[in-house]
CSV table of C-alpha atoms in Angstrom, one decimal:
chain,number,residue,atom,x,y,z
A,768,MET,CA,11.5,-33.5,3.9
A,769,SER,CA,13.2,-30.4,2.9
A,770,GLN,CA,10.0,-28.2,2.6
A,771,VAL,CA,10.7,-24.6,4.0
A,772,VAL,CA,7.4,-24.4,6.0
A,773,THR,CA,4.8,-27.2,6.9
A,774,PRO,CA,1.4,-26.7,5.6
A,775,PHE,CA,-0.8,-24.3,7.3
A,776,SER,CA,-3.8,-26.4,7.9
A,777,ALA,CA,-5.8,-29.3,6.2
A,778,GLU,CA,-7.6,-28.4,3.0
A,779,ARG,CA,-10.5,-26.5,4.3
A,780,GLY,CA,-13.0,-28.6,2.2
A,781,LEU,CA,-15.1,-25.8,1.1
A,782,SER,CA,-18.3,-26.8,-0.4
A,783,GLU,CA,-19.4,-25.9,-4.0
A,784,ARG,CA,-21.9,-23.6,-2.6
A,785,HIS,CA,-19.3,-21.7,-0.2
A,786,VAL,CA,-17.0,-21.4,-3.2
A,787,ARG,CA,-19.8,-19.9,-5.4
A,788,ILE,CA,-20.8,-17.6,-2.6
A,789,LEU,CA,-17.2,-16.3,-2.0
A,790,ASP,CA,-16.6,-15.9,-5.7
A,791,ALA,CA,-19.9,-14.0,-6.2
A,792,ALA,CA,-19.1,-11.8,-3.1
A,793,GLU,CA,-15.6,-10.9,-4.6
A,794,ARG,CA,-17.2,-9.7,-7.8
A,795,VAL,CA,-19.7,-7.5,-6.0
A,796,PHE,CA,-17.3,-6.0,-3.6
A,797,ALA,CA,-14.8,-5.2,-6.5
A,798,ARG,CA,-17.7,-3.7,-8.4
A,799,ALA,CA,-19.6,-1.8,-5.6
A,800,GLY,CA,-17.3,-1.5,-2.8
A,801,PHE,CA,-17.5,-3.5,0.5
A,802,HIS,CA,-19.4,-0.7,2.1
A,803,ALA,CA,-22.2,-0.3,-0.3
A,804,ALA,CA,-22.5,-4.0,-1.3
A,805,THR,CA,-25.5,-5.8,0.4
A,806,MET,CA,-26.4,-9.4,1.3
A,807,ASN,CA,-29.1,-9.1,-1.4
A,808,ASP,CA,-26.6,-8.3,-4.1
A,809,ILE,CA,-24.3,-11.1,-3.1
A,810,ALA,CA,-27.2,-13.4,-3.3
A,811,ALA,CA,-28.3,-12.2,-6.6
A,812,GLU,CA,-24.7,-12.5,-8.0
A,813,ALA,CA,-24.6,-16.0,-6.6
A,814,ALA,CA,-27.9,-16.9,-8.1
A,815,MET,CA,-29.4,-17.8,-4.9
A,816,SER,CA,-32.0,-16.5,-2.5
A,817,PRO,CA,-31.1,-14.1,0.4
A,818,GLY,CA,-32.6,-16.8,2.9
A,819,ASN,CA,-30.4,-19.4,1.4
A,820,LEU,CA,-27.3,-17.2,1.5
A,821,TYR,CA,-27.9,-16.5,5.1
A,822,ARG,CA,-27.7,-20.3,5.8
A,823,TYR,CA,-24.1,-20.1,4.7
A,824,PHE,CA,-22.9,-16.7,5.9
A,825,SER,CA,-24.6,-14.6,8.5
A,826,SER,CA,-23.1,-11.3,7.4
A,827,LYS,CA,-20.8,-9.4,5.0
A,828,ASP,CA,-18.2,-9.6,7.7
A,829,ALA,CA,-18.5,-13.3,7.8
A,830,ILE,CA,-18.1,-13.4,4.1
A,831,ILE,CA,-15.1,-11.2,4.3
A,832,GLY,CA,-13.7,-13.7,6.9
A,833,GLY,CA,-14.5,-16.5,4.5
A,834,ILE,CA,-12.7,-14.8,1.6
A,835,SER,CA,-9.6,-14.1,3.7
A,836,GLU,CA,-9.5,-17.7,5.2
A,837,ARG,CA,-9.6,-19.0,1.7
A,838,ASP,CA,-6.7,-16.8,0.5
A,839,ARG,CA,-4.9,-17.6,3.7
A,840,THR,CA,-5.0,-21.2,3.1
A,841,GLU,CA,-3.9,-20.9,-0.5
A,842,VAL,CA,-1.0,-18.7,0.3
A,843,ALA,CA,0.2,-21.0,3.0
A,844,ALA,CA,-0.1,-24.0,0.7
A,845,ASP,CA,1.9,-22.1,-1.7
A,846,PHE,CA,4.6,-21.2,0.8
A,847,ALA,CA,4.8,-24.8,1.8
A,848,GLN,CA,5.8,-25.7,-1.6
A,849,LEU,CA,8.9,-23.7,-1.3
A,850,ASP,CA,11.8,-26.3,-1.3
A,851,PRO,CA,15.6,-25.6,-1.6
A,852,SER,CA,16.0,-28.8,-3.3
A,853,LYS,CA,14.2,-27.5,-6.3
A,854,GLY,CA,16.5,-24.5,-6.8
A,855,GLY,CA,17.1,-21.0,-5.7
A,856,LEU,CA,14.6,-19.8,-3.1
A,857,LEU,CA,14.6,-16.3,-4.6
A,858,ASP,CA,13.7,-17.7,-8.0
A,859,GLN,CA,10.8,-19.6,-6.2
A,860,LEU,CA,9.5,-16.5,-4.2
A,861,GLU,CA,9.4,-14.5,-7.5
A,862,GLU,CA,7.3,-17.2,-9.1
A,863,LEU,CA,5.1,-17.3,-6.2
A,864,GLY,CA,5.0,-13.5,-6.5
A,865,ARG,CA,3.9,-13.5,-10.1
A,866,GLN,CA,1.3,-16.0,-9.3
A,867,HIS,CA,-0.4,-13.8,-6.5
A,868,MET,CA,0.4,-10.5,-7.9
A,869,VAL,CA,0.5,-10.6,-11.6
A,870,ARG,CA,-1.7,-13.6,-12.8
A,871,LYS,CA,-4.6,-12.7,-10.4
A,872,PRO,CA,-7.1,-10.3,-11.9
A,873,ARG,CA,-6.9,-6.7,-10.9
A,874,GLU,CA,-10.3,-7.2,-9.0
A,875,LYS,CA,-8.3,-9.1,-6.2
A,876,ALA,CA,-6.2,-6.0,-5.6
A,877,ILE,CA,-9.3,-3.8,-5.4
A,878,ILE,CA,-10.9,-6.2,-3.0
A,879,ALA,CA,-7.7,-6.2,-0.8
A,880,LEU,CA,-7.8,-2.4,-0.6
A,881,GLN,CA,-11.5,-2.4,0.2
A,882,ILE,CA,-10.8,-4.8,3.2
A,883,TRP,CA,-7.7,-2.8,4.3
A,884,ALA,CA,-9.8,0.5,4.3
A,885,GLU,CA,-12.4,-1.3,6.6
A,886,ALA,CA,-9.6,-2.9,8.7
A,887,SER,CA,-8.2,0.6,9.3
A,888,ARG,CA,-11.3,1.6,11.3
A,889,THR,CA,-12.6,-1.8,12.6
A,890,PRO,CA,-10.8,-4.1,15.0
A,891,GLU,CA,-12.5,-7.1,13.9
A,892,MET,CA,-11.3,-6.6,10.3
A,893,ALA,CA,-7.9,-5.5,11.3
A,894,GLN,CA,-7.8,-9.0,13.1
A,895,ILE,CA,-8.6,-10.7,10.0
A,896,CYS,CA,-5.7,-8.8,8.2
A,897,ALA,CA,-3.3,-9.6,11.0
A,898,GLY,CA,-4.1,-13.2,10.5
A,899,PHE,CA,-3.4,-13.1,6.8
A,900,ASP,CA,-0.2,-11.2,7.3
A,901,GLU,CA,1.0,-13.7,9.8
A,902,VAL,CA,0.8,-16.5,7.3
A,903,VAL,CA,2.8,-14.4,4.9
A,904,GLU,CA,5.4,-13.4,7.4
A,905,GLN,CA,5.8,-16.9,8.7
A,906,GLY,CA,6.1,-18.3,5.1
A,907,LEU,CA,8.4,-15.4,4.0
A,908,GLY,CA,10.4,-15.4,7.1
A,909,ALA,CA,11.0,-19.2,6.9
A,910,ALA,CA,12.1,-19.0,3.4
A,911,VAL,CA,14.6,-16.2,4.0
A,912,ALA,CA,15.9,-18.1,7.0
A,913,ALA,CA,16.5,-21.2,4.9
A,914,ALA,CA,18.2,-19.1,2.1
A,915,LYS,CA,20.5,-17.5,4.8
A,916,ALA,CA,21.4,-21.1,6.2
A,917,SER,CA,22.0,-22.5,2.7
A,918,GLY,CA,24.3,-19.5,1.7
A,919,GLU,CA,22.0,-18.2,-1.0
A,920,LEU,CA,21.4,-14.9,1.1
A,921,PRO,CA,24.2,-13.2,3.1
A,922,SER,CA,24.3,-14.5,6.5
A,923,ASN,CA,24.4,-11.1,7.9
A,924,LEU,CA,21.2,-10.1,6.1
A,925,ASP,CA,19.1,-7.8,8.4
A,926,GLN,CA,16.2,-10.0,8.0
A,927,ALA,CA,13.6,-7.9,9.9
A,928,ARG,CA,14.4,-5.0,8.0
A,929,PHE,CA,14.6,-6.9,4.8
A,930,LEU,CA,11.1,-8.3,5.2
A,931,THR,CA,9.6,-4.9,6.4
A,932,ALA,CA,10.9,-3.5,3.1
A,933,LEU,CA,9.4,-6.6,1.0
A,934,PHE,CA,5.9,-6.2,2.9
A,935,MET,CA,5.8,-2.5,2.3
A,936,MET,CA,6.4,-3.0,-1.5
A,937,ALA,CA,4.0,-6.0,-1.8
A,938,ASP,CA,1.3,-3.9,-0.2
A,939,GLY,CA,2.1,-0.8,-2.1
A,940,PHE,CA,2.0,-3.1,-5.3
A,941,PHE,CA,-1.6,-3.9,-4.6
A,942,CYS,CA,-2.6,-0.3,-3.8
A,943,ARG,CA,-1.2,0.9,-7.1
A,944,ARG,CA,-2.6,-1.8,-9.0
A,945,ALA,CA,-6.1,-1.2,-7.4
A,946,VAL,CA,-5.9,2.6,-7.9
A,947,ASP,CA,-4.4,3.0,-11.2
A,948,PRO,CA,-6.3,1.1,-14.0
A,949,ASN,CA,-3.1,1.7,-16.2
A,950,PHE,CA,-0.6,0.3,-13.8
A,951,ASP,CA,1.5,-2.3,-15.4
A,952,ALA,CA,1.4,-5.1,-13.1
A,953,ALA,CA,4.2,-7.2,-14.8
A,954,ALA,CA,6.7,-4.4,-14.7
A,955,GLY,CA,5.9,-3.4,-11.2
A,956,ALA,CA,6.3,-7.2,-10.0
A,957,GLU,CA,9.7,-7.1,-11.8
A,958,ALA,CA,10.7,-4.0,-10.0
A,959,LEU,CA,9.8,-5.5,-6.8
A,960,PHE,CA,11.9,-8.7,-7.6
A,961,ALA,CA,14.8,-6.6,-8.6
A,962,ALA,CA,14.4,-4.5,-5.4
A,963,MET,CA,14.4,-7.8,-3.5
A,964,ARG,CA,17.6,-9.0,-5.1
A,965,GLY,CA,19.4,-5.7,-4.6
A,966,LEU,CA,18.4,-5.4,-0.8
A,967,ALA,CA,19.2,-9.0,-0.1
A,968,GLN,CA,22.9,-8.1,-1.0
A,969,THR,CA,22.8,-4.7,0.7
A,970,MET,CA,20.5,-4.5,3.7
A,971,LEU,CA,23.0,-6.0,6.2
A,972,LEU,CA,23.2,-6.0,9.9
A,973,PRO,CA,25.9,-3.7,11.4
A,974,PRO,CA,29.1,-5.4,12.6
A,975,ALA,CA,28.8,-6.4,16.3
A,976,ASP,CA,30.5,-4.1,19.0
A,977,GLY,CA,34.2,-4.7,18.9
A,978,GLN,CA,34.2,-6.6,15.7
A,979,THR,CA,36.1,-5.1,12.9
A,980,LEU,CA,35.0,-5.3,9.3
B,1381,MET,CA,18.6,29.5,-7.7
B,1382,SER,CA,19.5,25.9,-7.2
B,1383,GLN,CA,16.0,24.5,-6.2
B,1384,VAL,CA,15.5,21.1,-7.5
B,1385,VAL,CA,11.9,21.8,-8.5
B,1386,THR,CA,10.1,25.2,-8.7
B,1387,PRO,CA,7.1,25.5,-6.4
B,1388,PHE,CA,3.8,23.8,-7.6
B,1389,SER,CA,1.5,26.8,-7.4
B,1390,ALA,CA,1.0,29.9,-5.5
B,1391,GLU,CA,-0.3,29.5,-1.9
B,1392,ARG,CA,-3.9,28.5,-2.4
B,1393,GLY,CA,-4.9,30.9,0.4
B,1394,LEU,CA,-7.5,28.9,1.9
B,1395,SER,CA,-9.9,30.9,4.3
B,1396,GLU,CA,-10.0,30.0,7.9
B,1397,ARG,CA,-13.6,28.5,7.3
B,1398,HIS,CA,-12.1,26.2,4.5
B,1399,VAL,CA,-9.4,25.1,6.7
B,1400,ARG,CA,-11.8,24.3,9.6
B,1401,ILE,CA,-14.0,22.3,7.3
B,1402,LEU,CA,-11.2,20.1,5.9
B,1403,ASP,CA,-9.8,19.5,9.3
B,1404,ALA,CA,-13.1,18.3,10.5
B,1405,ALA,CA,-13.7,16.2,7.5
B,1406,GLU,CA,-10.3,14.4,8.1
B,1407,ARG,CA,-11.5,13.7,11.7
B,1408,VAL,CA,-14.8,12.3,10.5
B,1409,PHE,CA,-13.4,10.3,7.6
B,1410,ALA,CA,-10.8,8.7,9.9
B,1411,ARG,CA,-13.3,7.8,12.4
B,1412,ALA,CA,-16.4,6.8,10.3
B,1413,GLY,CA,-14.8,5.9,7.0
B,1414,PHE,CA,-15.4,7.9,3.9
B,1415,HIS,CA,-18.4,6.0,2.8
B,1416,ALA,CA,-20.4,6.1,6.1
B,1417,ALA,CA,-19.6,9.7,6.7
B,1418,THR,CA,-22.2,12.3,6.1
B,1419,MET,CA,-22.2,16.0,5.3
B,1420,ASN,CA,-24.2,16.5,8.5
B,1421,ASP,CA,-21.5,14.7,10.4
B,1422,ILE,CA,-18.8,17.2,9.1
B,1423,ALA,CA,-21.0,20.1,9.5
B,1424,ALA,CA,-21.4,19.1,13.1
B,1425,GLU,CA,-17.6,18.4,13.6
B,1426,ALA,CA,-16.7,21.9,12.1
B,1427,ALA,CA,-19.4,23.5,14.4
B,1428,MET,CA,-21.5,24.9,11.7
B,1429,SER,CA,-24.8,24.3,10.1
B,1430,PRO,CA,-25.1,22.0,7.2
B,1431,GLY,CA,-26.7,24.8,5.2
B,1432,ASN,CA,-23.3,26.8,5.8
B,1433,LEU,CA,-21.1,23.9,5.0
B,1434,TYR,CA,-22.8,23.6,1.6
B,1435,ARG,CA,-21.7,27.1,0.8
B,1436,TYR,CA,-18.3,26.1,0.9
B,1437,PHE,CA,-18.3,22.5,-0.5
B,1438,SER,CA,-21.1,20.9,-2.5
B,1439,SER,CA,-20.5,17.3,-1.6
B,1440,LYS,CA,-18.2,14.9,0.1
B,1441,ASP,CA,-16.3,14.4,-3.1
B,1442,ALA,CA,-15.7,18.1,-3.2
B,1443,ILE,CA,-14.3,18.0,0.3
B,1444,ILE,CA,-12.2,15.0,-0.7
B,1445,GLY,CA,-10.9,17.2,-3.6
B,1446,GLY,CA,-10.2,20.0,-1.3
B,1447,ILE,CA,-8.3,17.7,1.1
B,1448,SER,CA,-6.2,16.2,-1.6
B,1449,GLU,CA,-5.5,19.7,-3.1
B,1450,ARG,CA,-4.2,21.0,0.3
B,1451,ASP,CA,-1.9,17.9,0.8
B,1452,ARG,CA,-0.7,18.3,-2.8
B,1453,THR,CA,0.3,21.9,-2.3
B,1454,GLU,CA,2.1,21.2,0.8
B,1455,VAL,CA,4.0,18.2,-0.6
B,1456,ALA,CA,4.9,20.2,-3.7
B,1457,ALA,CA,6.1,23.1,-1.5
B,1458,ASP,CA,8.2,20.7,0.4
B,1459,PHE,CA,9.8,19.2,-2.8
B,1460,ALA,CA,10.5,22.8,-3.8
B,1461,GLN,CA,12.6,23.2,-0.8
B,1462,LEU,CA,15.0,20.5,-1.7
B,1463,ASP,CA,18.3,22.1,-2.6
B,1464,PRO,CA,21.7,20.3,-3.4
B,1465,SER,CA,23.5,23.4,-1.9
B,1466,LYS,CA,21.9,22.4,1.4
B,1467,GLY,CA,23.7,19.1,1.5
B,1468,GLY,CA,23.0,15.5,0.3
B,1469,LEU,CA,19.6,15.1,-1.5
B,1470,LEU,CA,19.0,11.6,0.1
B,1471,ASP,CA,19.4,13.2,3.6
B,1472,GLN,CA,16.9,15.8,2.6
B,1473,LEU,CA,14.5,13.1,1.1
B,1474,GLU,CA,14.7,11.1,4.3
B,1475,GLU,CA,13.8,14.4,6.3
B,1476,LEU,CA,10.8,15.0,3.9
B,1477,GLY,CA,9.8,11.4,4.4
B,1478,ARG,CA,9.8,11.6,8.3
B,1479,GLN,CA,7.9,14.7,8.1
B,1480,HIS,CA,5.1,13.2,6.0
B,1481,MET,CA,5.2,9.7,7.1
B,1482,VAL,CA,6.1,9.7,10.8
B,1483,ARG,CA,5.4,13.0,12.3
B,1484,LYS,CA,1.8,13.2,10.8
B,1485,PRO,CA,-0.7,11.3,12.9
B,1486,ARG,CA,-2.0,7.9,12.0
B,1487,GLU,CA,-5.3,9.5,11.0
B,1488,LYS,CA,-3.6,10.7,7.8
B,1489,ALA,CA,-2.7,7.2,6.8
B,1490,ILE,CA,-6.3,6.1,7.4
B,1491,ILE,CA,-7.7,8.9,5.4
B,1492,ALA,CA,-5.3,8.0,2.5
B,1493,LEU,CA,-6.5,4.4,2.5
B,1494,GLN,CA,-10.1,5.2,2.5
B,1495,ILE,CA,-9.5,7.5,-0.4
B,1496,TRP,CA,-7.5,4.9,-2.3
B,1497,ALA,CA,-10.2,2.4,-1.6
B,1498,GLU,CA,-12.9,4.8,-3.1
B,1499,ALA,CA,-10.4,5.4,-6.0
B,1500,SER,CA,-10.1,1.9,-7.0
B,1501,ARG,CA,-13.7,2.0,-8.0
B,1502,THR,CA,-14.5,5.5,-9.0
B,1503,PRO,CA,-12.7,7.2,-12.0
B,1504,GLU,CA,-13.3,10.6,-10.5
B,1505,MET,CA,-11.4,9.8,-7.3
B,1506,ALA,CA,-8.8,7.8,-9.1
B,1507,GLN,CA,-8.2,11.1,-11.1
B,1508,ILE,CA,-7.6,13.0,-7.8
B,1509,CYS,CA,-5.1,10.4,-6.8
B,1510,ALA,CA,-3.2,10.5,-10.0
B,1511,GLY,CA,-2.9,14.2,-9.5
B,1512,PHE,CA,-1.5,13.8,-6.2
B,1513,ASP,CA,0.8,11.2,-7.4
B,1514,GLU,CA,1.9,13.2,-10.3
B,1515,VAL,CA,3.2,16.0,-7.9
B,1516,VAL,CA,5.2,13.4,-5.9
B,1517,GLU,CA,6.5,11.7,-9.1
B,1518,GLN,CA,7.6,15.0,-10.4
B,1519,GLY,CA,9.3,16.1,-7.2
B,1520,LEU,CA,11.0,12.8,-6.6
B,1521,GLY,CA,11.9,12.4,-10.1
B,1522,ALA,CA,13.6,15.8,-10.2
B,1523,ALA,CA,15.4,15.0,-7.0
B,1524,VAL,CA,16.7,11.8,-8.3
B,1525,ALA,CA,17.8,13.4,-11.7
B,1526,ALA,CA,19.6,16.1,-9.8
B,1527,ALA,CA,21.5,13.7,-7.5
B,1528,LYS,CA,22.5,11.6,-10.5
B,1529,ALA,CA,23.9,14.8,-12.2
B,1530,SER,CA,25.8,15.8,-9.1
B,1531,GLY,CA,27.1,12.5,-8.7
B,1532,GLU,CA,25.5,11.8,-5.3
B,1533,LEU,CA,23.7,8.8,-7.1
B,1534,PRO,CA,25.1,6.7,-9.7
B,1535,SER,CA,24.8,7.9,-13.2
B,1536,ASN,CA,23.6,4.4,-14.5
B,1537,LEU,CA,20.9,4.2,-11.6
B,1538,ASP,CA,17.6,2.8,-13.3
B,1539,GLN,CA,15.5,5.7,-12.2
B,1540,ALA,CA,12.3,4.4,-13.4
B,1541,ARG,CA,12.5,1.2,-11.6
B,1542,PHE,CA,14.1,2.9,-8.5
B,1543,LEU,CA,11.2,5.3,-8.4
B,1544,THR,CA,8.6,2.4,-8.9
B,1545,ALA,CA,10.2,0.7,-5.8
B,1546,LEU,CA,10.2,3.7,-3.8
B,1547,PHE,CA,6.5,4.6,-4.6
B,1548,MET,CA,5.4,1.0,-3.7
B,1549,MET,CA,7.2,1.1,-0.5
B,1550,ALA,CA,5.8,4.6,0.5
B,1551,ASP,CA,2.0,3.4,-0.3
B,1552,GLY,CA,2.8,0.1,1.6
B,1553,PHE,CA,4.0,2.1,4.5
B,1554,PHE,CA,0.8,4.1,4.6
B,1555,CYS,CA,-1.3,0.8,4.4
B,1556,ARG,CA,0.5,-0.9,7.2
B,1557,ARG,CA,0.4,2.1,9.4
B,1558,ALA,CA,-3.4,2.4,8.7
B,1559,VAL,CA,-4.4,-1.0,9.1
B,1560,ASP,CA,-2.1,-2.2,12.0
B,1561,PRO,CA,-2.5,0.1,15.2
B,1562,ASN,CA,0.8,-1.4,16.6
B,1563,PHE,CA,3.0,-0.6,13.5
B,1564,ASP,CA,6.1,1.3,14.5
B,1565,ALA,CA,6.0,4.2,12.0
B,1566,ALA,CA,9.6,5.3,12.9
B,1567,ALA,CA,11.2,1.8,12.4
B,1568,GLY,CA,9.2,1.4,9.2
B,1569,ALA,CA,10.3,4.8,7.8
B,1570,GLU,CA,13.9,3.9,8.7
B,1571,ALA,CA,13.5,0.5,6.8
B,1572,LEU,CA,12.3,2.5,3.8
B,1573,PHE,CA,15.2,4.9,3.8
B,1574,ALA,CA,17.7,2.1,4.3
B,1575,ALA,CA,16.0,0.5,1.4
B,1576,MET,CA,16.3,3.6,-0.7
B,1577,ARG,CA,20.0,3.9,-0.1
B,1578,GLY,CA,20.6,0.2,-0.8
B,1579,LEU,CA,18.6,0.4,-4.1
B,1580,ALA,CA,20.3,3.6,-5.1
B,1581,GLN,CA,23.6,1.6,-5.3
B,1582,THR,CA,22.2,-1.7,-6.8
B,1583,MET,CA,19.4,-0.9,-9.0
B,1584,LEU,CA,21.4,-0.1,-12.1
B,1585,LEU,CA,20.7,-0.1,-15.8
B,1586,PRO,CA,22.1,-2.9,-17.7
B,1587,PRO,CA,25.1,-1.9,-19.8
B,1588,ALA,CA,24.1,-1.0,-23.3
B,1589,ASP,CA,24.6,-3.5,-26.1
B,1590,GLY,CA,28.1,-3.9,-27.3
B,1591,GLN,CA,29.4,-2.2,-24.1
B,1592,THR,CA,31.5,-4.2,-21.7
B,1593,LEU,CA,31.5,-4.2,-18.1
């Protein structure tokens, strides 16, 4: 087994009804904003009664938790597919990036921004975001470590700083895509990938004390 | 005159009362969120009557416009201070970055995220954000062009892509600072600056057709 990370969890096995509610909530949040959206709006969008909706999710926060959990499971599964035996890990990371940043509709970026804005003020939502980030950090960290070990990336790459730069770029990508309707997602992603490759060669650890270059 | 950009506009000359309202609104938005905040909350925070507040700003959107305009004027003035005769432009850009990203309180990042979340759904707010971005893009673009001309940066630097990567990192910095109360702003900014220097050397234009390396 040469996978870089092990799968995050068993398939959550969401019911058709759960999926329908989460999809409806995403559309409502993207349109109305998380704050203004009501459980009634979400029930209407999902074509069910509010009473029925509450049998599945007790609050908007619970729905956000469900959306985040679903995304987290999907991202973790995608990271688990990374496999050095399939080719270069940077190529595979680019493909994973295209899938989540470019091929998803702009609405996903708008929802992410709504959730982050809530999370900036409420510890519960910040906790949900931290849980999602952890999955990405683990997946990306494991991939970078594997690429260093295989020689695809320099062994003296400053991994912590490299990942910080990548995370900032990825978050900024989502911000710009959400805020600017004319943002060119494909060009933005290619700039990010080019930056990833440039930084992988230049963001190196300083030589240890007493060591000469 | 060797300044890289000319000042954006004359000092706006905000009255003491305007300044007090904008400061109060920033505190309220950071605490309650833009959406939940009311004009009454802002009036109370500014220690004035709602009626008096409305004499200065007709709505929350007008206040956001005022906050953005104030920030824009300040950032434009700071870019106008960049001057190749004072030393390396990358050093000066780092110092400008520290000033706006690290030395400002975390509340500024939270407010930025609140505004972006609104802007992702409302064209008027997106317009305000676009106006702010334009000032940064002009200032940074002029600085990079000057550094290319002086030989501080490679003449074949892919300026458009380089700036896209920097903007994404800067926006992502604000996101992470707003969402994660434990985010190390100084370390994040240093990662961004290191990335800027690495990319400045590696993010180059492809050689023109027919040209050999």
